[in-house]
mmCIF file of C-alpha atoms (C1' of nucleotides) and ligand atoms in Angstrom:
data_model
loop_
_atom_site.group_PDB
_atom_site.id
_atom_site.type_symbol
_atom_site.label_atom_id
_atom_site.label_comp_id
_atom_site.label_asym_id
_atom_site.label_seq_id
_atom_site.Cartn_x
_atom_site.Cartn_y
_atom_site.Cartn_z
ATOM 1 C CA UNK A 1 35.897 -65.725 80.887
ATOM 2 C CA UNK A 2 33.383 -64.749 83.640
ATOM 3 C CA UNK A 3 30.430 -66.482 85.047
ATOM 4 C CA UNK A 4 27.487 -64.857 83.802
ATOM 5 C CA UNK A 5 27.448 -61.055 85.619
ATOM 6 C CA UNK A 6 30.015 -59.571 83.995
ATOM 7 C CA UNK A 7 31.486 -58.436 87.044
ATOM 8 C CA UNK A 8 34.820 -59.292 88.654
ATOM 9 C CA UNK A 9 36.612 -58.246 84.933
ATOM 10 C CA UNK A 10 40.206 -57.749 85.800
ATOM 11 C CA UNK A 11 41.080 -54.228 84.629
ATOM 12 C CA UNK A 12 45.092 -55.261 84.379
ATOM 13 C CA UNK A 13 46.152 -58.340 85.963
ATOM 14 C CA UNK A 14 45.593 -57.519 89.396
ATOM 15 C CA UNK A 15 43.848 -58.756 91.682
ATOM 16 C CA UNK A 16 40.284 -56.873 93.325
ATOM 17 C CA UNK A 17 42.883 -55.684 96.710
ATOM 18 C CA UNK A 18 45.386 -55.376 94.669
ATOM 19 C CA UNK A 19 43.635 -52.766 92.230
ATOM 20 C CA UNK A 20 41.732 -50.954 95.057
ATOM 21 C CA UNK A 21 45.547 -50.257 96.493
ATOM 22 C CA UNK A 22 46.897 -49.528 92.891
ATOM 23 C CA UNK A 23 44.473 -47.028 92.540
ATOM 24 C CA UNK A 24 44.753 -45.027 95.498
ATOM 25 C CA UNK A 25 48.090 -45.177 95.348
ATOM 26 C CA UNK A 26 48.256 -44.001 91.738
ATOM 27 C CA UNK A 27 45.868 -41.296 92.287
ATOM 28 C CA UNK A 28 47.785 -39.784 95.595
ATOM 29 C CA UNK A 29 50.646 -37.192 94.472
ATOM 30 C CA UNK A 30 52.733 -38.035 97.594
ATOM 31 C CA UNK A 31 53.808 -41.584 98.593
ATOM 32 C CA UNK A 32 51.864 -43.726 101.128
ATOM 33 C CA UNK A 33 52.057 -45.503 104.164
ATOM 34 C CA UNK A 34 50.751 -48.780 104.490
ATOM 35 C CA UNK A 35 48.762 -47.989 107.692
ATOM 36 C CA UNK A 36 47.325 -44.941 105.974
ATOM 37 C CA UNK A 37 46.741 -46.778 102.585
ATOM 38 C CA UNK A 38 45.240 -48.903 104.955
ATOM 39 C CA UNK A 39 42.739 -46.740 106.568
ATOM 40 C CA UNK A 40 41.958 -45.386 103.394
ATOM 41 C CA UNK A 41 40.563 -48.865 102.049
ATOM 42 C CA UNK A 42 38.636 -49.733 105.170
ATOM 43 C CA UNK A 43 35.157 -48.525 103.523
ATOM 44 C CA UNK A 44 36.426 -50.783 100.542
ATOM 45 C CA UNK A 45 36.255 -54.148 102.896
ATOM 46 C CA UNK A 46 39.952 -54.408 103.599
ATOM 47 C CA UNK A 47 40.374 -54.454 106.923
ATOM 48 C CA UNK A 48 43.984 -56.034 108.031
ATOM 49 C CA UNK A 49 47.002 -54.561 107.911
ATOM 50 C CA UNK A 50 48.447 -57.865 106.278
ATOM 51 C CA UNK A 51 46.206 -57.236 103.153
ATOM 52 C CA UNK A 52 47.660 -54.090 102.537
ATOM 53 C CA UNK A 53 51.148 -55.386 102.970
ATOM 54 C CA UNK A 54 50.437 -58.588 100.583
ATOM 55 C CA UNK A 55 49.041 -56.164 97.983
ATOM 56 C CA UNK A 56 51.828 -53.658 98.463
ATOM 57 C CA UNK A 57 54.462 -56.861 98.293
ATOM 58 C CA UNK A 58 53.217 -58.123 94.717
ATOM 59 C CA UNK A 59 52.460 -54.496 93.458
ATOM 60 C CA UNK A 60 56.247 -54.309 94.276
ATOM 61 C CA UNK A 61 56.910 -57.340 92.117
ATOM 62 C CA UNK A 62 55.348 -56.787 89.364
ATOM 63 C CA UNK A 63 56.851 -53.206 88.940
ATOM 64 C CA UNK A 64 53.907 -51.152 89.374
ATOM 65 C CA UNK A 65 54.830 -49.141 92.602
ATOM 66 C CA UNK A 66 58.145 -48.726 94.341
ATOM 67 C CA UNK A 67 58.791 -48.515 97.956
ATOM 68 C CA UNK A 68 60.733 -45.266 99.185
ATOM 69 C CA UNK A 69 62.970 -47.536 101.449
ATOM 70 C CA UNK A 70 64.031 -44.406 103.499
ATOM 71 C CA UNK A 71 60.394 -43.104 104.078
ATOM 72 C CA UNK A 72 58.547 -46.579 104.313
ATOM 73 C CA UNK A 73 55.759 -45.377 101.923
ATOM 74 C CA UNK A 74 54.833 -46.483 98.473
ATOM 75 C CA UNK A 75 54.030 -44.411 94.933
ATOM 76 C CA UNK A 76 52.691 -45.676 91.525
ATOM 77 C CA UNK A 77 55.623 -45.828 89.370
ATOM 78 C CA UNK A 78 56.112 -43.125 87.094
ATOM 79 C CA UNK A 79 57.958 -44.939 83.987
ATOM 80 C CA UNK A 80 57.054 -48.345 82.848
ATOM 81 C CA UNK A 81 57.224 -50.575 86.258
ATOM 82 C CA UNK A 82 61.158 -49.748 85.388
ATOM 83 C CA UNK A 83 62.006 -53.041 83.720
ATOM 84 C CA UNK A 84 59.901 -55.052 87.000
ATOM 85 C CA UNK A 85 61.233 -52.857 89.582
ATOM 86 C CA UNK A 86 64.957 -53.583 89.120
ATOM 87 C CA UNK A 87 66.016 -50.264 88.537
ATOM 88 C CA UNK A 88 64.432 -47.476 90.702
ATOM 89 C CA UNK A 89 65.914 -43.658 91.488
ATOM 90 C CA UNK A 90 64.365 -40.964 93.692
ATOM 91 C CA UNK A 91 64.724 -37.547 94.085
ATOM 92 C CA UNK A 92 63.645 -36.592 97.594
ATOM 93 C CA UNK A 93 63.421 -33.308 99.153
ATOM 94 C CA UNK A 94 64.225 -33.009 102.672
ATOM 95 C CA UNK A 95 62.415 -30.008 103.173
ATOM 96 C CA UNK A 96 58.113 -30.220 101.985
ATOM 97 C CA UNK A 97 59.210 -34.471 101.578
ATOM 98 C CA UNK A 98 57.860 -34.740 97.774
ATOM 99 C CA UNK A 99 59.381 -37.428 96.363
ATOM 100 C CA UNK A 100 59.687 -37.990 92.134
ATOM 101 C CA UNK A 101 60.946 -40.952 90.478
ATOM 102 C CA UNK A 102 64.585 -39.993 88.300
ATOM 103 C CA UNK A 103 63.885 -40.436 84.774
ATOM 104 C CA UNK A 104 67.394 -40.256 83.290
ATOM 105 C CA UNK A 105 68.470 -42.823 80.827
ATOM 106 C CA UNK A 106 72.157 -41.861 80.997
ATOM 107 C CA UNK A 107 72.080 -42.837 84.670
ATOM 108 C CA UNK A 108 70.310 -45.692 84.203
ATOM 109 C CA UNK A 109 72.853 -47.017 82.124
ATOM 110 C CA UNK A 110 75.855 -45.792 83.851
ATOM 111 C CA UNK A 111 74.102 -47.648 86.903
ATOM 112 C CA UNK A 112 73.010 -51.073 84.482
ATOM 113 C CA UNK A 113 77.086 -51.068 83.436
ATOM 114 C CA UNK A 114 78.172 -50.566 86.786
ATOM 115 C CA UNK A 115 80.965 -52.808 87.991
ATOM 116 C CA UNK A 116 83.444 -52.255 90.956
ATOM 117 C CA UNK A 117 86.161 -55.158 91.181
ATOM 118 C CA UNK A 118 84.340 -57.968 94.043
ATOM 119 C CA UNK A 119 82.860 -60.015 91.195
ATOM 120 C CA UNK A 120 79.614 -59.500 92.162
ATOM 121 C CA UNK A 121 76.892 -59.571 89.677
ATOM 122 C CA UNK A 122 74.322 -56.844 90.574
ATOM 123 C CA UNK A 123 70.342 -57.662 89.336
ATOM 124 C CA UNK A 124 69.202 -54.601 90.750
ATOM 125 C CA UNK A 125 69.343 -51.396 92.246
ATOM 126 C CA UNK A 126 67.709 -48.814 94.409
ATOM 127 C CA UNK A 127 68.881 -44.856 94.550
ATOM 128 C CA UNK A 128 67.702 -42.210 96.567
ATOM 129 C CA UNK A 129 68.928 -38.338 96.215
ATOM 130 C CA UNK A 130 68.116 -35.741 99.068
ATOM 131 C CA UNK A 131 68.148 -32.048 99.124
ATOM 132 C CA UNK A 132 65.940 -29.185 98.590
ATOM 133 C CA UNK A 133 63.350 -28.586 95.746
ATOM 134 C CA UNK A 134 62.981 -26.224 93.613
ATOM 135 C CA UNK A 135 60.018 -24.601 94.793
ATOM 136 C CA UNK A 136 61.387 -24.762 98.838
ATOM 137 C CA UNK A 137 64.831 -23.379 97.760
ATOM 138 C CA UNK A 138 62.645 -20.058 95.779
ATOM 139 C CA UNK A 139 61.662 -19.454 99.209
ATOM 140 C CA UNK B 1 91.952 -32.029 131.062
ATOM 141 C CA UNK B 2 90.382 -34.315 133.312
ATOM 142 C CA UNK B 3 89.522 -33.476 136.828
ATOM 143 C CA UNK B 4 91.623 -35.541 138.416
ATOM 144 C CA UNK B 5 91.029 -39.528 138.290
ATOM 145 C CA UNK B 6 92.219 -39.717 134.467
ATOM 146 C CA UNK B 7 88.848 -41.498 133.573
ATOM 147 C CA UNK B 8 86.116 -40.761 131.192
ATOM 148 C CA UNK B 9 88.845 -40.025 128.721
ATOM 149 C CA UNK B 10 87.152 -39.960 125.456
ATOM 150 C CA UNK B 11 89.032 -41.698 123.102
ATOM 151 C CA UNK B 12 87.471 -40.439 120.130
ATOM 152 C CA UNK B 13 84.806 -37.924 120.343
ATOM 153 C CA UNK B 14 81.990 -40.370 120.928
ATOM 154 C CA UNK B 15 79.472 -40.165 124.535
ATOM 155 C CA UNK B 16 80.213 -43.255 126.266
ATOM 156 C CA UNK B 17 77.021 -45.241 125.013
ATOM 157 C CA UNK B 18 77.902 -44.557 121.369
ATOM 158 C CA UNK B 19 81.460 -45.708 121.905
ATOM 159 C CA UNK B 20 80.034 -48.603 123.908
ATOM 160 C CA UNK B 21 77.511 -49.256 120.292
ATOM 161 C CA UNK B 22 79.959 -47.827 117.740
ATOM 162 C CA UNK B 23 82.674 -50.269 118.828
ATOM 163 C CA UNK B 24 79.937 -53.208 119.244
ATOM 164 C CA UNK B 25 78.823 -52.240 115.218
ATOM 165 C CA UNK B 26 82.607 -52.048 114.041
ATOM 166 C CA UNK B 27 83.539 -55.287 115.252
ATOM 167 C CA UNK B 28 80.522 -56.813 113.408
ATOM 168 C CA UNK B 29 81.082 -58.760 109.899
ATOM 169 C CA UNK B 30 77.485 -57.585 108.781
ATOM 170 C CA UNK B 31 75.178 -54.845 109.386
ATOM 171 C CA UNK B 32 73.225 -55.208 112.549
ATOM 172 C CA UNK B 33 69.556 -53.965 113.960
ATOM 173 C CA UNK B 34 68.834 -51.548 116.676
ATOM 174 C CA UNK B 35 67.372 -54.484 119.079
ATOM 175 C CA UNK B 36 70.168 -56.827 118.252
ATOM 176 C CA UNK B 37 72.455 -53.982 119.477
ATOM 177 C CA UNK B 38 70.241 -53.384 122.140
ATOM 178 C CA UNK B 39 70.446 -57.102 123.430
ATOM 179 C CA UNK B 40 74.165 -56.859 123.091
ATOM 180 C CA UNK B 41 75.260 -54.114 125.199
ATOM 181 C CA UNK B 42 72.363 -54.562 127.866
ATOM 182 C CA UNK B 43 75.059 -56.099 129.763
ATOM 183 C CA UNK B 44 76.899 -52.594 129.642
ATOM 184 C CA UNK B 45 73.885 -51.169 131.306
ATOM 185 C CA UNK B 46 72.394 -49.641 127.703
ATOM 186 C CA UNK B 47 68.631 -50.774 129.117
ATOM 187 C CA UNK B 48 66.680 -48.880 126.703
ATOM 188 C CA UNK B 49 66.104 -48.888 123.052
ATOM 189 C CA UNK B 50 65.642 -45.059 122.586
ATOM 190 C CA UNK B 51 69.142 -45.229 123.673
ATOM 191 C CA UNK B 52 70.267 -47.327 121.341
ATOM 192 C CA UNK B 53 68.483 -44.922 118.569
ATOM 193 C CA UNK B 54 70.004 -41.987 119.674
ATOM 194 C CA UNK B 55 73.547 -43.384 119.579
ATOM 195 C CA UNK B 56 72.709 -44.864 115.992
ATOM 196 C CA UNK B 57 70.954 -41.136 114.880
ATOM 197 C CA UNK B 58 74.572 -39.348 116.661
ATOM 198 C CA UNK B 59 76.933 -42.117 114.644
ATOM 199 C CA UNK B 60 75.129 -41.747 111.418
ATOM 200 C CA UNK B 61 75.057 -37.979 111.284
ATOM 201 C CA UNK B 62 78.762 -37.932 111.813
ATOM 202 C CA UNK B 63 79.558 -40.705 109.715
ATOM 203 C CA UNK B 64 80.770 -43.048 111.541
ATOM 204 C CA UNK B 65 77.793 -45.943 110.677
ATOM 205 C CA UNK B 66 75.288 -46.135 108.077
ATOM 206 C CA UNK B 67 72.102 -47.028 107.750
ATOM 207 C CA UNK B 68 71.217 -49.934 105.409
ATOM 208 C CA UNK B 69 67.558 -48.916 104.384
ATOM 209 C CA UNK B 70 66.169 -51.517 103.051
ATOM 210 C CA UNK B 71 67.060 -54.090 105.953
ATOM 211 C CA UNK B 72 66.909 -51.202 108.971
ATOM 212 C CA UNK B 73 70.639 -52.263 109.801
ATOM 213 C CA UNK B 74 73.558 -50.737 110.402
ATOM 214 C CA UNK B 75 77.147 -50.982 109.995
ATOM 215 C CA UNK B 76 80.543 -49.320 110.032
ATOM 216 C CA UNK B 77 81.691 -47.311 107.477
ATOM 217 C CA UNK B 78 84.548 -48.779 105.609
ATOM 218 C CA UNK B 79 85.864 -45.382 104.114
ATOM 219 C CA UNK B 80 86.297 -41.967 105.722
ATOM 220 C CA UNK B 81 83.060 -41.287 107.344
ATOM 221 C CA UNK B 82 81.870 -41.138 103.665
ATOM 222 C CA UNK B 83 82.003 -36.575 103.859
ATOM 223 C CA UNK B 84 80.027 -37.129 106.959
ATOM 224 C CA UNK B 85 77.568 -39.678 105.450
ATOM 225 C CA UNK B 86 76.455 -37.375 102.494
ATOM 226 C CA UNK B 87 77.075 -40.656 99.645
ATOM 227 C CA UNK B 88 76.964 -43.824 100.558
ATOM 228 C CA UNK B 89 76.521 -47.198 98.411
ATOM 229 C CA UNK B 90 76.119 -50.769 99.064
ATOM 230 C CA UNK B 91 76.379 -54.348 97.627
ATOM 231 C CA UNK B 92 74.040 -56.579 98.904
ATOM 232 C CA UNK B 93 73.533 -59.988 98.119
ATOM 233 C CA UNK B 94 70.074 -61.283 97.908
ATOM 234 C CA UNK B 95 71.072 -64.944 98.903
ATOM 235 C CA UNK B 96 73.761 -64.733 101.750
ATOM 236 C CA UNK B 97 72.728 -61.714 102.896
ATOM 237 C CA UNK B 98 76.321 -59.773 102.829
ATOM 238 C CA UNK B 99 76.654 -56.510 102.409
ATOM 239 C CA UNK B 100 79.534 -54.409 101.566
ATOM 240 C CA UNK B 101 80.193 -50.793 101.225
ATOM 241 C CA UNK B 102 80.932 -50.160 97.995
ATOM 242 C CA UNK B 103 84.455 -47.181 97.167
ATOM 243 C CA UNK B 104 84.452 -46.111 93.982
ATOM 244 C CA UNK B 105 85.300 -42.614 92.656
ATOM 245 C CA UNK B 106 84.453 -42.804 89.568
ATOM 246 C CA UNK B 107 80.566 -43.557 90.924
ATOM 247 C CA UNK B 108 81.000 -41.254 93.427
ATOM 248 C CA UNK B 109 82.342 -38.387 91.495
ATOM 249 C CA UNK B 110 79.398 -39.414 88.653
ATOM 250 C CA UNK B 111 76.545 -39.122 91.257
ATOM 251 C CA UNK B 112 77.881 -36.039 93.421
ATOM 252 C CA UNK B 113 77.752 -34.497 89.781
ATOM 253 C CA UNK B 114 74.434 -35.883 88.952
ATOM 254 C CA UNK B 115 71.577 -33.261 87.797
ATOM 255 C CA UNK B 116 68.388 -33.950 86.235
ATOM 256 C CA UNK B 117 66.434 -31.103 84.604
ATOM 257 C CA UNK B 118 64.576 -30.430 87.775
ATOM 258 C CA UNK B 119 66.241 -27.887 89.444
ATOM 259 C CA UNK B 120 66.820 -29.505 92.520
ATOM 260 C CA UNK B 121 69.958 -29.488 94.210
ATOM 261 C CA UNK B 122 71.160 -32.417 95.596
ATOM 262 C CA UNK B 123 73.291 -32.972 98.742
ATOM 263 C CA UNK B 124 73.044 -36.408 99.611
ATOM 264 C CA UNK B 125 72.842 -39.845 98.034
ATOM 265 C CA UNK B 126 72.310 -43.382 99.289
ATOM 266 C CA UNK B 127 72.582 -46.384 96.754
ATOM 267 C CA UNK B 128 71.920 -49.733 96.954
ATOM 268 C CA UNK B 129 72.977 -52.695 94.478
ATOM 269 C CA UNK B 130 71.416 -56.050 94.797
ATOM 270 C CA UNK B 131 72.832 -59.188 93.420
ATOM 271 C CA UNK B 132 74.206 -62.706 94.153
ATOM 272 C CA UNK B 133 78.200 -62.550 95.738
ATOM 273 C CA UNK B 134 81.133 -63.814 93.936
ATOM 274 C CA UNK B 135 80.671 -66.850 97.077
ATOM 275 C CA UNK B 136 77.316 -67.667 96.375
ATOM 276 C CA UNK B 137 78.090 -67.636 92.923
ATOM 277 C CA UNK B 138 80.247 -70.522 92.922
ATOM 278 C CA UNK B 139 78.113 -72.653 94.788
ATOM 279 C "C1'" DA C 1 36.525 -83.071 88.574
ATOM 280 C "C1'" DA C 2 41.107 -82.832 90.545
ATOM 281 C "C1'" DC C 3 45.136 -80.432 91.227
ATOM 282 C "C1'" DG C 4 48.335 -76.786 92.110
ATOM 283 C "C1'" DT C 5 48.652 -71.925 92.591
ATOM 284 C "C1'" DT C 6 47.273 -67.448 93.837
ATOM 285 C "C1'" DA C 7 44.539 -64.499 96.561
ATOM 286 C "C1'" DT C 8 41.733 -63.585 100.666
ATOM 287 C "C1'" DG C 9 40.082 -63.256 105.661
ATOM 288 C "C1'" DT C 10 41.147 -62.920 110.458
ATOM 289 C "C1'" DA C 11 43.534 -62.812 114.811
ATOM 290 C "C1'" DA C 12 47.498 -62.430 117.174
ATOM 291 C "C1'" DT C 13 52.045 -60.880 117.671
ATOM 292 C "C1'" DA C 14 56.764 -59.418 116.356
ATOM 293 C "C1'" DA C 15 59.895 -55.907 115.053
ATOM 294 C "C1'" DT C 16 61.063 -51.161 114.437
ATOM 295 C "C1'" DA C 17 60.934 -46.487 116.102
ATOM 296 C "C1'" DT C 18 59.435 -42.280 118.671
ATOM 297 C "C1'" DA C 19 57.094 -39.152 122.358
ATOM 298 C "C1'" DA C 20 57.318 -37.238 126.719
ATOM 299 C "C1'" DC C 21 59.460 -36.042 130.732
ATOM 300 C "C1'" DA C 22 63.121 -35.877 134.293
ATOM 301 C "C1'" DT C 23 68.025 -35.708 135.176
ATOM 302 C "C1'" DT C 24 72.988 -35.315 134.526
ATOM 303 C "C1'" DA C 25 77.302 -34.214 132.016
ATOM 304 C "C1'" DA C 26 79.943 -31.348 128.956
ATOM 305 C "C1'" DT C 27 80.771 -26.925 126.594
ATOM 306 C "C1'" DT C 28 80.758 -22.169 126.162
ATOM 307 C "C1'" DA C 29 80.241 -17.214 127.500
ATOM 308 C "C1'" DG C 30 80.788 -13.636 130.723
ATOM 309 C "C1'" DC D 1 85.085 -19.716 138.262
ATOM 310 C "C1'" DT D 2 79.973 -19.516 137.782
ATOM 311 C "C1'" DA D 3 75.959 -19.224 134.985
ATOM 312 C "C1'" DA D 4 73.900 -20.317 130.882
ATOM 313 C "C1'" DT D 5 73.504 -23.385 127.131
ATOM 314 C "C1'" DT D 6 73.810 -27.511 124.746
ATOM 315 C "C1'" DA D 7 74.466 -32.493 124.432
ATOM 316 C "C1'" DA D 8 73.763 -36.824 126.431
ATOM 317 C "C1'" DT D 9 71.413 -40.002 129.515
ATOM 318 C "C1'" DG D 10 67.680 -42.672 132.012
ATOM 319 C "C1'" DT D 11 63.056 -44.418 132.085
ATOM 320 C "C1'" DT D 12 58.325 -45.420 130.936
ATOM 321 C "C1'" DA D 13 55.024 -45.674 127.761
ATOM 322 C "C1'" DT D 14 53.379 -45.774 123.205
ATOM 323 C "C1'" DA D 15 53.326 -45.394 118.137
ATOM 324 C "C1'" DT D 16 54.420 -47.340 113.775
ATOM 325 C "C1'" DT D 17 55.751 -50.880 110.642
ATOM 326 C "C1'" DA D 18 55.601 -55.659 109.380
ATOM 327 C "C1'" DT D 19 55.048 -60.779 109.829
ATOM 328 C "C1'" DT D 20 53.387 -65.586 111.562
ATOM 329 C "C1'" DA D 21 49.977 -68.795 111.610
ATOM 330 C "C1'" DC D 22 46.063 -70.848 110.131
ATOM 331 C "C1'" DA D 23 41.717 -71.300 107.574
ATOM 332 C "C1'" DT D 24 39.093 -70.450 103.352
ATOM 333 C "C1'" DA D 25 38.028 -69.116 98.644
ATOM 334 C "C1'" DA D 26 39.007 -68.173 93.742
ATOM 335 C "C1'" DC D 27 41.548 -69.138 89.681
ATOM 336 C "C1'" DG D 28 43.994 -71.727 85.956
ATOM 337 C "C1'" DT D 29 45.292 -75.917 84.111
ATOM 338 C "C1'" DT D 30 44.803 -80.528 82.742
HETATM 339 ZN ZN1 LIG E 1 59.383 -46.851 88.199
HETATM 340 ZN ZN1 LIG E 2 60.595 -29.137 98.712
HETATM 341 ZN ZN1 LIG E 3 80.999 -44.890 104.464
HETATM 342 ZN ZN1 LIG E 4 76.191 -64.158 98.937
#
DNA sequence: AACGTTATGTAATAATATAACATTAATTAG
DNA sequence: CTAATTAATGTTATATTATTACATAACGTT
């Protein structure tokens, strides 16, 4: 499977950028910004912005982070790449700006079965829920 | 009223540049960006984009618009200001490109009553379906 | 080895959004 | 009404987010 070295073993299926910007990402309790993700992978040889963002675009894809569409940042998914990313809830607090992925199989399903009257047949979704945290509303 | 020439009558309760980029959005079939706007109503002297922004920011706090987050557009809302933008959801089909607001109580009523085990209380939502249209469909 | 596909490197630039500061208009309180 | 306050505007510059274009290298298959 390799050369000779032994090096270069693929750890998942991802690619050497790719895992340097899964793993940062995974290990960072917040969700990040490409431009910071960026400048956090410098010392690891990636230097353009469009590395990060072809990275980010197939971590996407294949399930293993989302993007928080109304925060532009990107965290590790928490369940199991949700079914390749085509089911994704947030709960985001507008107050300290965690974010945590919705776990919630009853909503999952009420969302999977939902069907309004235009016809359309819907692949995917994305959900985002603001408001206040529990530890910002104790204060 | 008015002082005495009978102009600057507000017809709604929108500044003159958000009227001038509320009606512009309204009479759009599809959701449109903030420099589209902004190269459409540079002829009514809006030279700026941070003007543009702050008439979006003013027309999606009260409702009016909404955001579309994951293609940074905006358009009209088809409802009643959706409570002052607090739940808002969206068809959007990945091959033409349409998107539609989406009325349905029974979602509605099912998310404003949504609550996971974390405590948090939620005051907004935003929601959006992806798919191929009934049109597209049938090619 | 040859081919198609995926990933990378690099530079330049496009598209989206905000900061900072000065001014004017509209609303409210006294 | 006048002063104080708040909301909106105008303008310049800049920050942030994302893509185009093109060249090269690695990988997977036959
Ligand atoms: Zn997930
Ligand atoms: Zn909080
Ligand atoms: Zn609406
Ligand atoms: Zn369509």
């Amino acid at each position: 499977m390799n050369k000779s070295k032994n090096k270069n073993v693929q750890k998942q299926d991802l690619s050497k950028n790719q895992q340097i910007i899964f793993d940062l990402i995974k290990k960072s309790n917040e969700p990040l910004k490409a431009y910071s993700i960026l400048s956090n992978v410098q010392k690891k040889g990636i230097k353009a912005p469009l590395q990060v963002y072809r990275a980010l675009d197939k971590l996407v894809e294949i399930g293993k982070i989302h993007k928080i569409e109304s925060k532009n940042a990107f965290m590790a998914c928490q369940n199991s790449g949700c079914q390749i990313a085509k089911a994704t809830a947030f709960s985001i607090c507008e107050n300290c700006e965690k974010v945590s992925e919705i776990k919630n199989s009853k909503l999952f399903e009420y969302l999977k079965g939902f069907d309004d009257k235009s016809g359309m047949k819907y692949k995917k979704y994305n959900l985002e829920f603001f408001g206040v945290c529990n530890e910002c509303t104790a204060k």
